[in-house]
Amino acid sequence: MLFIGVGVVLAAGGLFTYYKDFAKEDTHSAHRAESNHHSSKEGVHLNADHQNSSTKIEPVTYYQDADSVEEKVRRVLESMTLEEKIGQMLVVGFQSTESDEHIERMIRDYHAGGVILFDRNMENPSQVAKLTNQLQKIAYSSSLQIPLTFSVDQEGGAIIRMKEYFSSLPSQQALGEKGDKKAISKLAVRTGQQLAAMGFTINFAPVLDLSDTDSRSFGTDPLLTGEYGSEVISGLVAGGVTATVKHFPGNGRSNVDPHEDTSAVDADQLDLENNDIYPFKKVIQELNHDDFFVMVTHIKYPAYDKEHPASISPVIMQDLLRDQLGYTGIVVTDDLEMGAVNKYFTYEDLGCQAVSAGADMLLVCHTEESQKQVFNGILEGVQSGEIPISRVDEAVERILSYKYQHITTIEADEEEAAKIVGDK
């Protein structure tokens, strides 16, 4: 339970309140319609009095305990400005181990709905718990009080954050070679518990790419990769966090690191669907779509789309992932600051095209300027008619539904995190 504002108590999933500013003469709805959020190519700016923490505020009940998740989502969505909706779609990173001006601006002014943490942000379990609490409180100081998601890449092996506390987490390659499903599940449960204790809600794992050389891969067998991936998903969920399968539709054949540059997978649709795509198909068919996101890669697949990387391809995200495979959960892009895309597209274009193609969440992991440009690209896309507002509403509805169903606590226990996290 988290105390926010002036005598307001909010419990996740319970009574939701938002604030009405009685220092202003206009009503809350008129105030929001008029909007203090001015958009331009330079960014979004808040009026000075909107930032004044001493302004008198009182809580206004927005929905009741008895309301269904669907009703809560509907009411909140109806109250949101376009800028607030776009912000919910962004997952942003920053550089420090405590709340700084960069991340506070992105949450307060640009309404960022999610934060991703890296080693640069993480010193020890209690510090991470304190950090997620700090940022969550900033999100709850806004009128809508929508919780943040906190995500991390905790795959195992070479991709481990805060390694001194997670050194015993093996690579997927090592787990695949051993082939012990119970061990995979047990490790995933433990990882989920440790991440949840620090305030994380999402782990960007498991990797379902097929490879006999990449330590991030379970191997080359599509069936076993799907089975091992299912164990990871179920284990993470049991531990308290949501999983993310990546990198759809499978980039194991590429020898080019998408962090550095683009590449294309030279295979026909039948080959891809019987191999690279099969592990994704298996988890989509067998598991609850609320338990995992799908992260889309920046690699090109000419068999489906000769022009666009997967992360901005409507053929990959809508026709293949949604329509053919039937996935109904949240689709997230890989980091838009990777060389595979930022060498060839502006950030404004990436934001606009990714949302138009079907992405619900967009990762922009490093720089504030890039994050603002992606935001403004989406905003300008909606204003110009290139992105239908229904596409934004669809994405935000999924995000809000996820948050109201899955974020069951909004404050991490710093002392408990120190006890739970670490090799035991």
PDB file of C-alpha atoms in Angstrom, residues 93-387:
ATOM      1  CA  GLY A  93      15.824   3.927 -19.847  1.00  0.00           C
ATOM      2  CA  PHE A  94      18.111   6.415 -18.134  1.00  0.00           C
ATOM      3  CA  GLN A  95      21.668   6.545 -16.849  1.00  0.00           C
ATOM      4  CA  SER A  96      21.778   6.820 -13.049  1.00  0.00           C
ATOM      5  CA  THR A  97      21.230   4.729  -9.917  1.00  0.00           C
ATOM      6  CA  GLU A  98      18.666   7.121  -8.495  1.00  0.00           C
ATOM      7  CA  SER A  99      15.856   9.240  -9.830  1.00  0.00           C
ATOM      8  CA  ASP A 100      17.256  12.055 -11.975  1.00  0.00           C
ATOM      9  CA  GLU A 101      15.934  14.916 -14.091  1.00  0.00           C
ATOM     10  CA  HIS A 102      15.895  12.806 -17.257  1.00  0.00           C
ATOM     11  CA  ILE A 103      13.654  10.020 -15.970  1.00  0.00           C
ATOM     12  CA  GLU A 104      11.489  12.388 -13.954  1.00  0.00           C
ATOM     13  CA  ARG A 105      10.807  14.463 -17.078  1.00  0.00           C
ATOM     14  CA  MET A 106       9.934  11.378 -19.078  1.00  0.00           C
ATOM     15  CA  ILE A 107       7.472  10.208 -16.418  1.00  0.00           C
ATOM     16  CA  ARG A 108       5.969  13.577 -15.492  1.00  0.00           C
ATOM     17  CA  ASP A 109       6.041  15.491 -18.768  1.00  0.00           C
ATOM     18  CA  TYR A 110       5.925  12.684 -21.334  1.00  0.00           C
ATOM     19  CA  HIS A 111       3.819  10.260 -19.248  1.00  0.00           C
ATOM     20  CA  ALA A 112       6.151   7.281 -19.865  1.00  0.00           C
ATOM     21  CA  GLY A 113       4.353   4.109 -18.864  1.00  0.00           C
ATOM     22  CA  GLY A 114       7.384   1.883 -18.354  1.00  0.00           C
ATOM     23  CA  VAL A 115      11.031   1.960 -17.295  1.00  0.00           C
ATOM     24  CA  ILE A 116      13.804  -0.487 -18.202  1.00  0.00           C
ATOM     25  CA  LEU A 117      16.808  -0.862 -15.900  1.00  0.00           C
ATOM     26  CA  PHE A 118      20.346  -1.928 -16.789  1.00  0.00           C
ATOM     27  CA  ASP A 119      23.516  -2.560 -14.783  1.00  0.00           C
ATOM     28  CA  ARG A 120      24.172   1.183 -14.871  1.00  0.00           C
ATOM     29  CA  ASN A 121      21.047   1.635 -12.708  1.00  0.00           C
ATOM     30  CA  MET A 122      21.562  -1.308 -10.334  1.00  0.00           C
ATOM     31  CA  GLU A 123      23.990  -1.507  -7.407  1.00  0.00           C
ATOM     32  CA  ASN A 124      22.316  -3.841  -4.937  1.00  0.00           C
ATOM     33  CA  PRO A 125      18.828  -5.219  -4.221  1.00  0.00           C
ATOM     34  CA  SER A 126      17.747  -2.620  -1.670  1.00  0.00           C
ATOM     35  CA  GLN A 127      18.954   0.230  -3.890  1.00  0.00           C
ATOM     36  CA  VAL A 128      16.953  -1.139  -6.846  1.00  0.00           C
ATOM     37  CA  ALA A 129      13.848  -1.505  -4.671  1.00  0.00           C
ATOM     38  CA  LYS A 130      14.310   2.060  -3.456  1.00  0.00           C
ATOM     39  CA  LEU A 131      14.709   3.272  -7.047  1.00  0.00           C
ATOM     40  CA  THR A 132      11.563   1.549  -8.329  1.00  0.00           C
ATOM     41  CA  ASN A 133       9.664   2.957  -5.346  1.00  0.00           C
ATOM     42  CA  GLN A 134      10.918   6.470  -6.091  1.00  0.00           C
ATOM     43  CA  LEU A 135       9.852   6.283  -9.715  1.00  0.00           C
ATOM     44  CA  GLN A 136       6.507   4.662  -8.906  1.00  0.00           C
ATOM     45  CA  LYS A 137       5.709   7.546  -6.544  1.00  0.00           C
ATOM     46  CA  ILE A 138       6.433  10.023  -9.341  1.00  0.00           C
ATOM     47  CA  ALA A 139       3.978   8.178 -11.588  1.00  0.00           C
ATOM     48  CA  TYR A 140       1.354   8.273  -8.833  1.00  0.00           C
ATOM     49  CA  SER A 141       1.748  12.019  -8.420  1.00  0.00           C
ATOM     50  CA  SER A 142       0.104  12.467 -11.823  1.00  0.00           C
ATOM     51  CA  SER A 143      -3.640  12.877 -12.181  1.00  0.00           C
ATOM     52  CA  LEU A 144      -4.359   9.375 -13.468  1.00  0.00           C
ATOM     53  CA  GLN A 145      -2.088   7.462 -11.062  1.00  0.00           C
ATOM     54  CA  ILE A 146      -1.337   4.668 -13.529  1.00  0.00           C
ATOM     55  CA  PRO A 147       1.444   2.376 -12.250  1.00  0.00           C
ATOM     56  CA  LEU A 148       4.723   2.029 -14.104  1.00  0.00           C
ATOM     57  CA  THR A 149       6.011  -1.250 -15.444  1.00  0.00           C
ATOM     58  CA  PHE A 150       9.629  -2.045 -14.568  1.00  0.00           C
ATOM     59  CA  SER A 151      11.487  -4.327 -16.949  1.00  0.00           C
ATOM     60  CA  VAL A 152      14.926  -5.901 -17.240  1.00  0.00           C
ATOM     61  CA  ASP A 153      16.874  -8.335 -19.453  1.00  0.00           C
ATOM     62  CA  GLN A 154      17.635 -11.149 -17.001  1.00  0.00           C
ATOM     63  CA  GLU A 155      18.265 -14.044 -19.391  1.00  0.00           C
ATOM     64  CA  GLY A 156      21.150 -15.835 -17.702  1.00  0.00           C
ATOM     65  CA  GLY A 157      24.695 -16.544 -18.830  1.00  0.00           C
ATOM     66  CA  ALA A 158      26.254 -13.491 -20.461  1.00  0.00           C
ATOM     67  CA  ILE A 159      23.062 -11.429 -20.135  1.00  0.00           C
ATOM     68  CA  ILE A 160      22.699 -10.904 -16.394  1.00  0.00           C
ATOM     69  CA  ARG A 161      22.100  -7.626 -14.620  1.00  0.00           C
ATOM     70  CA  MET A 162      23.737  -7.139 -11.211  1.00  0.00           C
ATOM     71  CA  LYS A 163      25.788 -10.273 -11.843  1.00  0.00           C
ATOM     72  CA  GLU A 164      27.320 -10.411  -8.377  1.00  0.00           C
ATOM     73  CA  TYR A 165      23.863 -11.307  -7.050  1.00  0.00           C
ATOM     74  CA  PHE A 166      22.826 -13.639  -9.900  1.00  0.00           C
ATOM     75  CA  SER A 167      26.087 -15.381 -10.855  1.00  0.00           C
ATOM     76  CA  SER A 168      24.552 -18.851 -10.620  1.00  0.00           C
ATOM     77  CA  LEU A 169      21.969 -18.180 -13.341  1.00  0.00           C
ATOM     78  CA  PRO A 170      23.183 -20.284 -16.293  1.00  0.00           C
ATOM     79  CA  SER A 171      22.844 -19.453 -19.968  1.00  0.00           C
ATOM     80  CA  GLN A 172      19.943 -20.824 -21.967  1.00  0.00           C
ATOM     81  CA  GLN A 173      22.457 -22.758 -24.040  1.00  0.00           C
ATOM     82  CA  ALA A 174      23.703 -24.560 -20.917  1.00  0.00           C
ATOM     83  CA  LEU A 175      20.149 -25.267 -19.812  1.00  0.00           C
ATOM     84  CA  GLY A 176      19.227 -26.559 -23.268  1.00  0.00           C
ATOM     85  CA  GLU A 177      22.214 -28.887 -23.340  1.00  0.00           C
ATOM     86  CA  LYS A 178      21.263 -30.322 -19.965  1.00  0.00           C
ATOM     87  CA  GLY A 179      17.608 -30.657 -20.950  1.00  0.00           C
ATOM     88  CA  ASP A 180      16.205 -30.675 -17.403  1.00  0.00           C
ATOM     89  CA  LYS A 181      12.775 -29.050 -17.569  1.00  0.00           C
ATOM     90  CA  LYS A 182      12.310 -29.105 -13.805  1.00  0.00           C
ATOM     91  CA  ALA A 183      15.608 -27.278 -13.314  1.00  0.00           C
ATOM     92  CA  ILE A 184      14.614 -24.686 -15.929  1.00  0.00           C
ATOM     93  CA  SER A 185      11.289 -24.128 -14.194  1.00  0.00           C
ATOM     94  CA  LYS A 186      12.857 -23.896 -10.740  1.00  0.00           C
ATOM     95  CA  LEU A 187      15.409 -21.339 -11.900  1.00  0.00           C
ATOM     96  CA  ALA A 188      12.688 -19.263 -13.576  1.00  0.00           C
ATOM     97  CA  VAL A 189      10.534 -19.247 -10.442  1.00  0.00           C
ATOM     98  CA  ARG A 190      13.506 -18.141  -8.357  1.00  0.00           C
ATOM     99  CA  THR A 191      14.442 -15.437 -10.855  1.00  0.00           C
ATOM    100  CA  GLY A 192      10.863 -14.180 -10.914  1.00  0.00           C
ATOM    101  CA  GLN A 193      10.697 -13.993  -7.133  1.00  0.00           C
ATOM    102  CA  GLN A 194      13.952 -12.064  -6.926  1.00  0.00           C
ATOM    103  CA  LEU A 195      12.985  -9.606  -9.646  1.00  0.00           C
ATOM    104  CA  ALA A 196       9.525  -9.059  -8.152  1.00  0.00           C
ATOM    105  CA  ALA A 197      11.083  -8.352  -4.750  1.00  0.00           C
ATOM    106  CA  MET A 198      12.921  -5.374  -6.270  1.00  0.00           C
ATOM    107  CA  GLY A 199       9.808  -4.002  -7.959  1.00  0.00           C
ATOM    108  CA  PHE A 200      10.198  -5.480 -11.443  1.00  0.00           C
ATOM    109  CA  THR A 201       7.056  -6.504 -13.295  1.00  0.00           C
ATOM    110  CA  ILE A 202       8.523  -7.772 -16.600  1.00  0.00           C
ATOM    111  CA  ASN A 203      11.538  -9.881 -17.554  1.00  0.00           C
ATOM    112  CA  PHE A 204      12.547  -9.696 -21.218  1.00  0.00           C
ATOM    113  CA  ALA A 205      13.149 -13.446 -21.403  1.00  0.00           C
ATOM    114  CA  PRO A 206      13.164 -16.206 -22.619  1.00  0.00           C
ATOM    115  CA  VAL A 207      14.974 -16.059 -25.962  1.00  0.00           C
ATOM    116  CA  LEU A 208      13.294 -18.410 -28.471  1.00  0.00           C
ATOM    117  CA  ASP A 209      15.792 -17.901 -31.309  1.00  0.00           C
ATOM    118  CA  LEU A 210      17.247 -21.117 -32.746  1.00  0.00           C
ATOM    119  CA  SER A 211      21.054 -21.336 -32.763  1.00  0.00           C
ATOM    120  CA  ASP A 212      23.816 -23.861 -32.173  1.00  0.00           C
ATOM    121  CA  THR A 213      26.380 -21.164 -31.363  1.00  0.00           C
ATOM    122  CA  ASP A 214      24.596 -18.381 -29.482  1.00  0.00           C
ATOM    123  CA  SER A 215      24.716 -18.916 -25.706  1.00  0.00           C
ATOM    124  CA  ARG A 216      21.399 -17.050 -25.428  1.00  0.00           C
ATOM    125  CA  SER A 217      19.613 -19.858 -27.305  1.00  0.00           C
ATOM    126  CA  PHE A 218      18.282 -23.181 -26.021  1.00  0.00           C
ATOM    127  CA  GLY A 219      19.578 -24.814 -29.213  1.00  0.00           C
ATOM    128  CA  THR A 220      18.340 -25.622 -32.708  1.00  0.00           C
ATOM    129  CA  ASP A 221      15.404 -27.936 -31.966  1.00  0.00           C
ATOM    130  CA  PRO A 222      12.171 -25.949 -32.468  1.00  0.00           C
ATOM    131  CA  LEU A 223      10.049 -28.312 -30.373  1.00  0.00           C
ATOM    132  CA  LEU A 224      12.418 -28.389 -27.395  1.00  0.00           C
ATOM    133  CA  THR A 225      12.986 -24.631 -27.581  1.00  0.00           C
ATOM    134  CA  GLY A 226       9.243 -24.110 -27.356  1.00  0.00           C
ATOM    135  CA  GLU A 227       8.982 -26.532 -24.419  1.00  0.00           C
ATOM    136  CA  TYR A 228      11.876 -24.963 -22.524  1.00  0.00           C
ATOM    137  CA  GLY A 229      10.517 -21.511 -23.251  1.00  0.00           C
ATOM    138  CA  SER A 230       7.143 -22.530 -21.829  1.00  0.00           C
ATOM    139  CA  GLU A 231       8.854 -23.645 -18.620  1.00  0.00           C
ATOM    140  CA  VAL A 232      10.565 -20.268 -18.306  1.00  0.00           C
ATOM    141  CA  ILE A 233       7.330 -18.374 -18.910  1.00  0.00           C
ATOM    142  CA  SER A 234       5.360 -20.409 -16.378  1.00  0.00           C
ATOM    143  CA  GLY A 235       8.169 -20.185 -13.844  1.00  0.00           C
ATOM    144  CA  LEU A 236       8.588 -16.428 -14.123  1.00  0.00           C
ATOM    145  CA  VAL A 237       4.841 -15.928 -13.774  1.00  0.00           C
ATOM    146  CA  ALA A 238       4.776 -18.187 -10.709  1.00  0.00           C
ATOM    147  CA  GLY A 239       7.584 -16.071  -9.292  1.00  0.00           C
ATOM    148  CA  GLY A 240       5.658 -12.859  -9.797  1.00  0.00           C
ATOM    149  CA  VAL A 241       6.752 -11.296 -13.097  1.00  0.00           C
ATOM    150  CA  THR A 242       5.591 -11.382 -16.713  1.00  0.00           C
ATOM    151  CA  ALA A 243       7.788 -13.060 -19.326  1.00  0.00           C
ATOM    152  CA  THR A 244       8.643 -11.857 -22.837  1.00  0.00           C
ATOM    153  CA  VAL A 245       9.449 -14.193 -25.719  1.00  0.00           C
ATOM    154  CA  LYS A 246      11.990 -12.825 -28.185  1.00  0.00           C
ATOM    155  CA  HIS A 247      13.073 -12.041 -30.839  1.00  0.00           C
ATOM    156  CA  PHE A 248      10.032 -12.691 -33.046  1.00  0.00           C
ATOM    157  CA  PRO A 249       9.936 -14.135 -35.651  1.00  0.00           C
ATOM    158  CA  GLY A 250      13.353 -15.578 -34.695  1.00  0.00           C
ATOM    159  CA  ASN A 251      16.757 -14.097 -35.495  1.00  0.00           C
ATOM    160  CA  GLY A 252      18.969 -17.112 -34.813  1.00  0.00           C
ATOM    161  CA  ARG A 253      20.032 -17.348 -38.477  1.00  0.00           C
ATOM    162  CA  SER A 254      21.524 -13.872 -38.573  1.00  0.00           C
ATOM    163  CA  ASN A 255      25.247 -13.379 -37.994  1.00  0.00           C
ATOM    164  CA  VAL A 256      24.861  -9.607 -37.641  1.00  0.00           C
ATOM    165  CA  ASP A 257      24.239  -8.116 -34.202  1.00  0.00           C
ATOM    166  CA  PRO A 258      21.152  -5.871 -34.535  1.00  0.00           C
ATOM    167  CA  HIS A 259      22.702  -3.545 -31.969  1.00  0.00           C
ATOM    168  CA  GLU A 260      25.187  -2.690 -34.726  1.00  0.00           C
ATOM    169  CA  ASP A 261      23.452  -3.018 -38.094  1.00  0.00           C
ATOM    170  CA  THR A 262      20.637  -4.483 -40.129  1.00  0.00           C
ATOM    171  CA  SER A 263      20.453  -7.930 -41.747  1.00  0.00           C
ATOM    172  CA  ALA A 264      17.953 -10.158 -43.524  1.00  0.00           C
ATOM    173  CA  VAL A 265      16.967 -13.800 -43.054  1.00  0.00           C
ATOM    174  CA  ASP A 266      17.061 -15.598 -46.396  1.00  0.00           C
ATOM    175  CA  ALA A 267      14.456 -18.326 -45.918  1.00  0.00           C
ATOM    176  CA  ASP A 268      11.009 -18.987 -47.340  1.00  0.00           C
ATOM    177  CA  GLN A 269       7.831 -18.896 -45.288  1.00  0.00           C
ATOM    178  CA  LEU A 270       7.491 -22.684 -44.991  1.00  0.00           C
ATOM    179  CA  ASP A 271      11.042 -23.018 -43.694  1.00  0.00           C
ATOM    180  CA  LEU A 272      10.570 -20.204 -41.192  1.00  0.00           C
ATOM    181  CA  GLU A 273       7.230 -21.500 -39.940  1.00  0.00           C
ATOM    182  CA  ASN A 274       8.547 -25.037 -39.454  1.00  0.00           C
ATOM    183  CA  ASN A 275      11.648 -23.842 -37.633  1.00  0.00           C
ATOM    184  CA  ASP A 276      12.269 -20.277 -36.412  1.00  0.00           C
ATOM    185  CA  ILE A 277       8.629 -19.374 -35.837  1.00  0.00           C
ATOM    186  CA  TYR A 278       7.602 -22.738 -34.385  1.00  0.00           C
ATOM    187  CA  PRO A 279       8.705 -22.089 -30.750  1.00  0.00           C
ATOM    188  CA  PHE A 280       6.691 -18.863 -30.734  1.00  0.00           C
ATOM    189  CA  LYS A 281       3.708 -20.652 -32.252  1.00  0.00           C
ATOM    190  CA  LYS A 282       3.917 -23.337 -29.569  1.00  0.00           C
ATOM    191  CA  VAL A 283       3.799 -20.955 -26.596  1.00  0.00           C
ATOM    192  CA  ILE A 284       1.074 -18.862 -28.268  1.00  0.00           C
ATOM    193  CA  GLN A 285      -1.049 -21.972 -28.750  1.00  0.00           C
ATOM    194  CA  GLU A 286      -0.483 -23.460 -25.308  1.00  0.00           C
ATOM    195  CA  LEU A 287      -0.122 -20.623 -22.794  1.00  0.00           C
ATOM    196  CA  ASN A 288      -2.225 -17.729 -21.502  1.00  0.00           C
ATOM    197  CA  HIS A 289      -1.341 -14.669 -23.565  1.00  0.00           C
ATOM    198  CA  ASP A 290      -1.572 -12.505 -20.440  1.00  0.00           C
ATOM    199  CA  ASP A 291       1.521 -14.285 -19.107  1.00  0.00           C
ATOM    200  CA  PHE A 292       3.967 -13.133 -21.761  1.00  0.00           C
ATOM    201  CA  PHE A 293       4.705 -10.309 -24.165  1.00  0.00           C
ATOM    202  CA  VAL A 294       6.174 -10.832 -27.633  1.00  0.00           C
ATOM    203  CA  MET A 295       9.260  -8.776 -28.510  1.00  0.00           C
ATOM    204  CA  VAL A 296       9.748  -8.170 -32.223  1.00  0.00           C
ATOM    205  CA  THR A 297      13.239  -7.992 -33.713  1.00  0.00           C
ATOM    206  CA  HIS A 298      14.686  -5.376 -36.091  1.00  0.00           C
ATOM    207  CA  ILE A 299      15.818  -7.960 -38.646  1.00  0.00           C
ATOM    208  CA  LYS A 300      14.205  -8.176 -42.097  1.00  0.00           C
ATOM    209  CA  TYR A 301      12.323 -11.228 -43.396  1.00  0.00           C
ATOM    210  CA  PRO A 302      11.901 -10.773 -47.168  1.00  0.00           C
ATOM    211  CA  ALA A 303       9.706 -13.868 -47.379  1.00  0.00           C
ATOM    212  CA  TYR A 304       7.069 -11.799 -45.569  1.00  0.00           C
ATOM    213  CA  ASP A 305       8.068  -8.173 -46.072  1.00  0.00           C
ATOM    214  CA  LYS A 306      10.802  -7.155 -48.499  1.00  0.00           C
ATOM    215  CA  GLU A 307      10.865  -3.537 -47.341  1.00  0.00           C
ATOM    216  CA  HIS A 308      10.477  -3.255 -43.577  1.00  0.00           C
ATOM    217  CA  PRO A 309      12.337  -4.660 -40.563  1.00  0.00           C
ATOM    218  CA  ALA A 310      10.016  -6.805 -38.459  1.00  0.00           C
ATOM    219  CA  SER A 311       9.677  -4.117 -35.773  1.00  0.00           C
ATOM    220  CA  ILE A 312       7.952  -1.732 -38.195  1.00  0.00           C
ATOM    221  CA  SER A 313       6.304  -4.325 -40.424  1.00  0.00           C
ATOM    222  CA  PRO A 314       2.495  -4.644 -40.407  1.00  0.00           C
ATOM    223  CA  VAL A 315       2.878  -7.933 -42.270  1.00  0.00           C
ATOM    224  CA  ILE A 316       4.974  -9.411 -39.428  1.00  0.00           C
ATOM    225  CA  MET A 317       3.099  -7.922 -36.477  1.00  0.00           C
ATOM    226  CA  GLN A 318      -0.455  -7.875 -37.726  1.00  0.00           C
ATOM    227  CA  ASP A 319      -0.799 -10.473 -40.500  1.00  0.00           C
ATOM    228  CA  LEU A 320       1.590 -13.076 -39.078  1.00  0.00           C
ATOM    229  CA  LEU A 321       1.630 -12.598 -35.293  1.00  0.00           C
ATOM    230  CA  ARG A 322      -1.923 -11.402 -34.696  1.00  0.00           C
ATOM    231  CA  ASP A 323      -3.986 -12.889 -37.524  1.00  0.00           C
ATOM    232  CA  GLN A 324      -2.165 -16.100 -38.407  1.00  0.00           C
ATOM    233  CA  LEU A 325      -0.784 -17.130 -35.013  1.00  0.00           C
ATOM    234  CA  GLY A 326      -3.621 -15.590 -33.011  1.00  0.00           C
ATOM    235  CA  TYR A 327      -1.585 -13.721 -30.401  1.00  0.00           C
ATOM    236  CA  THR A 328      -3.739 -11.306 -28.385  1.00  0.00           C
ATOM    237  CA  GLY A 329      -1.255  -9.997 -25.807  1.00  0.00           C
ATOM    238  CA  ILE A 330       1.178  -7.076 -25.775  1.00  0.00           C
ATOM    239  CA  VAL A 331       3.665  -6.641 -28.613  1.00  0.00           C
ATOM    240  CA  VAL A 332       6.860  -4.746 -27.764  1.00  0.00           C
ATOM    241  CA  THR A 333       9.642  -3.618 -30.077  1.00  0.00           C
ATOM    242  CA  ASP A 334      13.292  -4.282 -29.414  1.00  0.00           C
ATOM    243  CA  ASP A 335      15.243  -1.148 -28.479  1.00  0.00           C
ATOM    244  CA  LEU A 336      14.709   1.502 -31.163  1.00  0.00           C
ATOM    245  CA  GLU A 337      18.178   2.915 -30.467  1.00  0.00           C
ATOM    246  CA  MET A 338      19.818  -0.122 -32.085  1.00  0.00           C
ATOM    247  CA  GLY A 339      21.890   0.319 -35.229  1.00  0.00           C
ATOM    248  CA  ALA A 340      19.694  -2.061 -37.211  1.00  0.00           C
ATOM    249  CA  VAL A 341      17.052   0.672 -37.347  1.00  0.00           C
ATOM    250  CA  ASN A 342      18.450   4.004 -36.145  1.00  0.00           C
ATOM    251  CA  LYS A 343      21.010   4.052 -38.957  1.00  0.00           C
ATOM    252  CA  TYR A 344      18.234   3.983 -41.535  1.00  0.00           C
ATOM    253  CA  PHE A 345      15.238   5.744 -39.970  1.00  0.00           C
ATOM    254  CA  THR A 346      14.716   8.841 -37.853  1.00  0.00           C
ATOM    255  CA  TYR A 347      13.348   8.266 -34.371  1.00  0.00           C
ATOM    256  CA  GLU A 348      10.202  10.145 -35.351  1.00  0.00           C
ATOM    257  CA  ASP A 349       9.677   7.737 -38.255  1.00  0.00           C
ATOM    258  CA  LEU A 350      10.424   4.710 -36.074  1.00  0.00           C
ATOM    259  CA  GLY A 351       7.841   5.760 -33.513  1.00  0.00           C
ATOM    260  CA  CYS A 352       5.185   6.442 -36.116  1.00  0.00           C
ATOM    261  CA  GLN A 353       5.822   3.322 -38.189  1.00  0.00           C
ATOM    262  CA  ALA A 354       6.142   0.933 -35.229  1.00  0.00           C
ATOM    263  CA  VAL A 355       2.780   1.984 -33.781  1.00  0.00           C
ATOM    264  CA  SER A 356       1.094   2.024 -37.182  1.00  0.00           C
ATOM    265  CA  ALA A 357       2.414  -1.489 -37.865  1.00  0.00           C
ATOM    266  CA  GLY A 358       0.996  -2.890 -34.631  1.00  0.00           C
ATOM    267  CA  ALA A 359       3.455  -2.379 -31.757  1.00  0.00           C
ATOM    268  CA  ASP A 360       1.874  -1.689 -28.365  1.00  0.00           C
ATOM    269  CA  MET A 361       5.032  -0.831 -26.415  1.00  0.00           C
ATOM    270  CA  LEU A 362       8.179   0.775 -27.805  1.00  0.00           C
ATOM    271  CA  LEU A 363      11.555   0.376 -26.138  1.00  0.00           C
ATOM    272  CA  VAL A 364      13.802   3.461 -26.185  1.00  0.00           C
ATOM    273  CA  CYS A 365      16.478   2.479 -23.737  1.00  0.00           C
ATOM    274  CA  HIS A 366      19.157   5.126 -23.473  1.00  0.00           C
ATOM    275  CA  THR A 367      18.873   8.797 -24.414  1.00  0.00           C
ATOM    276  CA  GLU A 368      16.278  11.405 -23.546  1.00  0.00           C
ATOM    277  CA  GLU A 369      16.445  13.103 -26.922  1.00  0.00           C
ATOM    278  CA  SER A 370      15.669   9.847 -28.750  1.00  0.00           C
ATOM    279  CA  GLN A 371      12.785   9.160 -26.400  1.00  0.00           C
ATOM    280  CA  LYS A 372      11.279  12.596 -27.029  1.00  0.00           C
ATOM    281  CA  GLN A 373      11.663  12.170 -30.784  1.00  0.00           C
ATOM    282  CA  VAL A 374       9.886   8.795 -30.744  1.00  0.00           C
ATOM    283  CA  PHE A 375       7.097  10.346 -28.661  1.00  0.00           C
ATOM    284  CA  ASN A 376       6.704  13.263 -31.046  1.00  0.00           C
ATOM    285  CA  GLY A 377       6.809  10.963 -34.072  1.00  0.00           C
ATOM    286  CA  ILE A 378       3.789   9.086 -32.720  1.00  0.00           C
ATOM    287  CA  LEU A 379       2.031  12.318 -31.812  1.00  0.00           C
ATOM    288  CA  GLU A 380       2.561  13.811 -35.269  1.00  0.00           C
ATOM    289  CA  GLY A 381       1.490  10.521 -36.862  1.00  0.00           C
ATOM    290  CA  VAL A 382      -1.854  10.637 -35.065  1.00  0.00           C
ATOM    291  CA  GLN A 383      -2.351  14.334 -35.739  1.00  0.00           C
ATOM    292  CA  SER A 384      -1.628  13.862 -39.445  1.00  0.00           C
ATOM    293  CA  GLY A 385      -3.913  10.842 -39.728  1.00  0.00           C
ATOM    294  CA  GLU A 386      -1.114   8.405 -40.535  1.00  0.00           C
ATOM    295  CA  ILE A 387      -1.853   6.558 -37.278  1.00  0.00           C
TER     296      ILE A 387
END
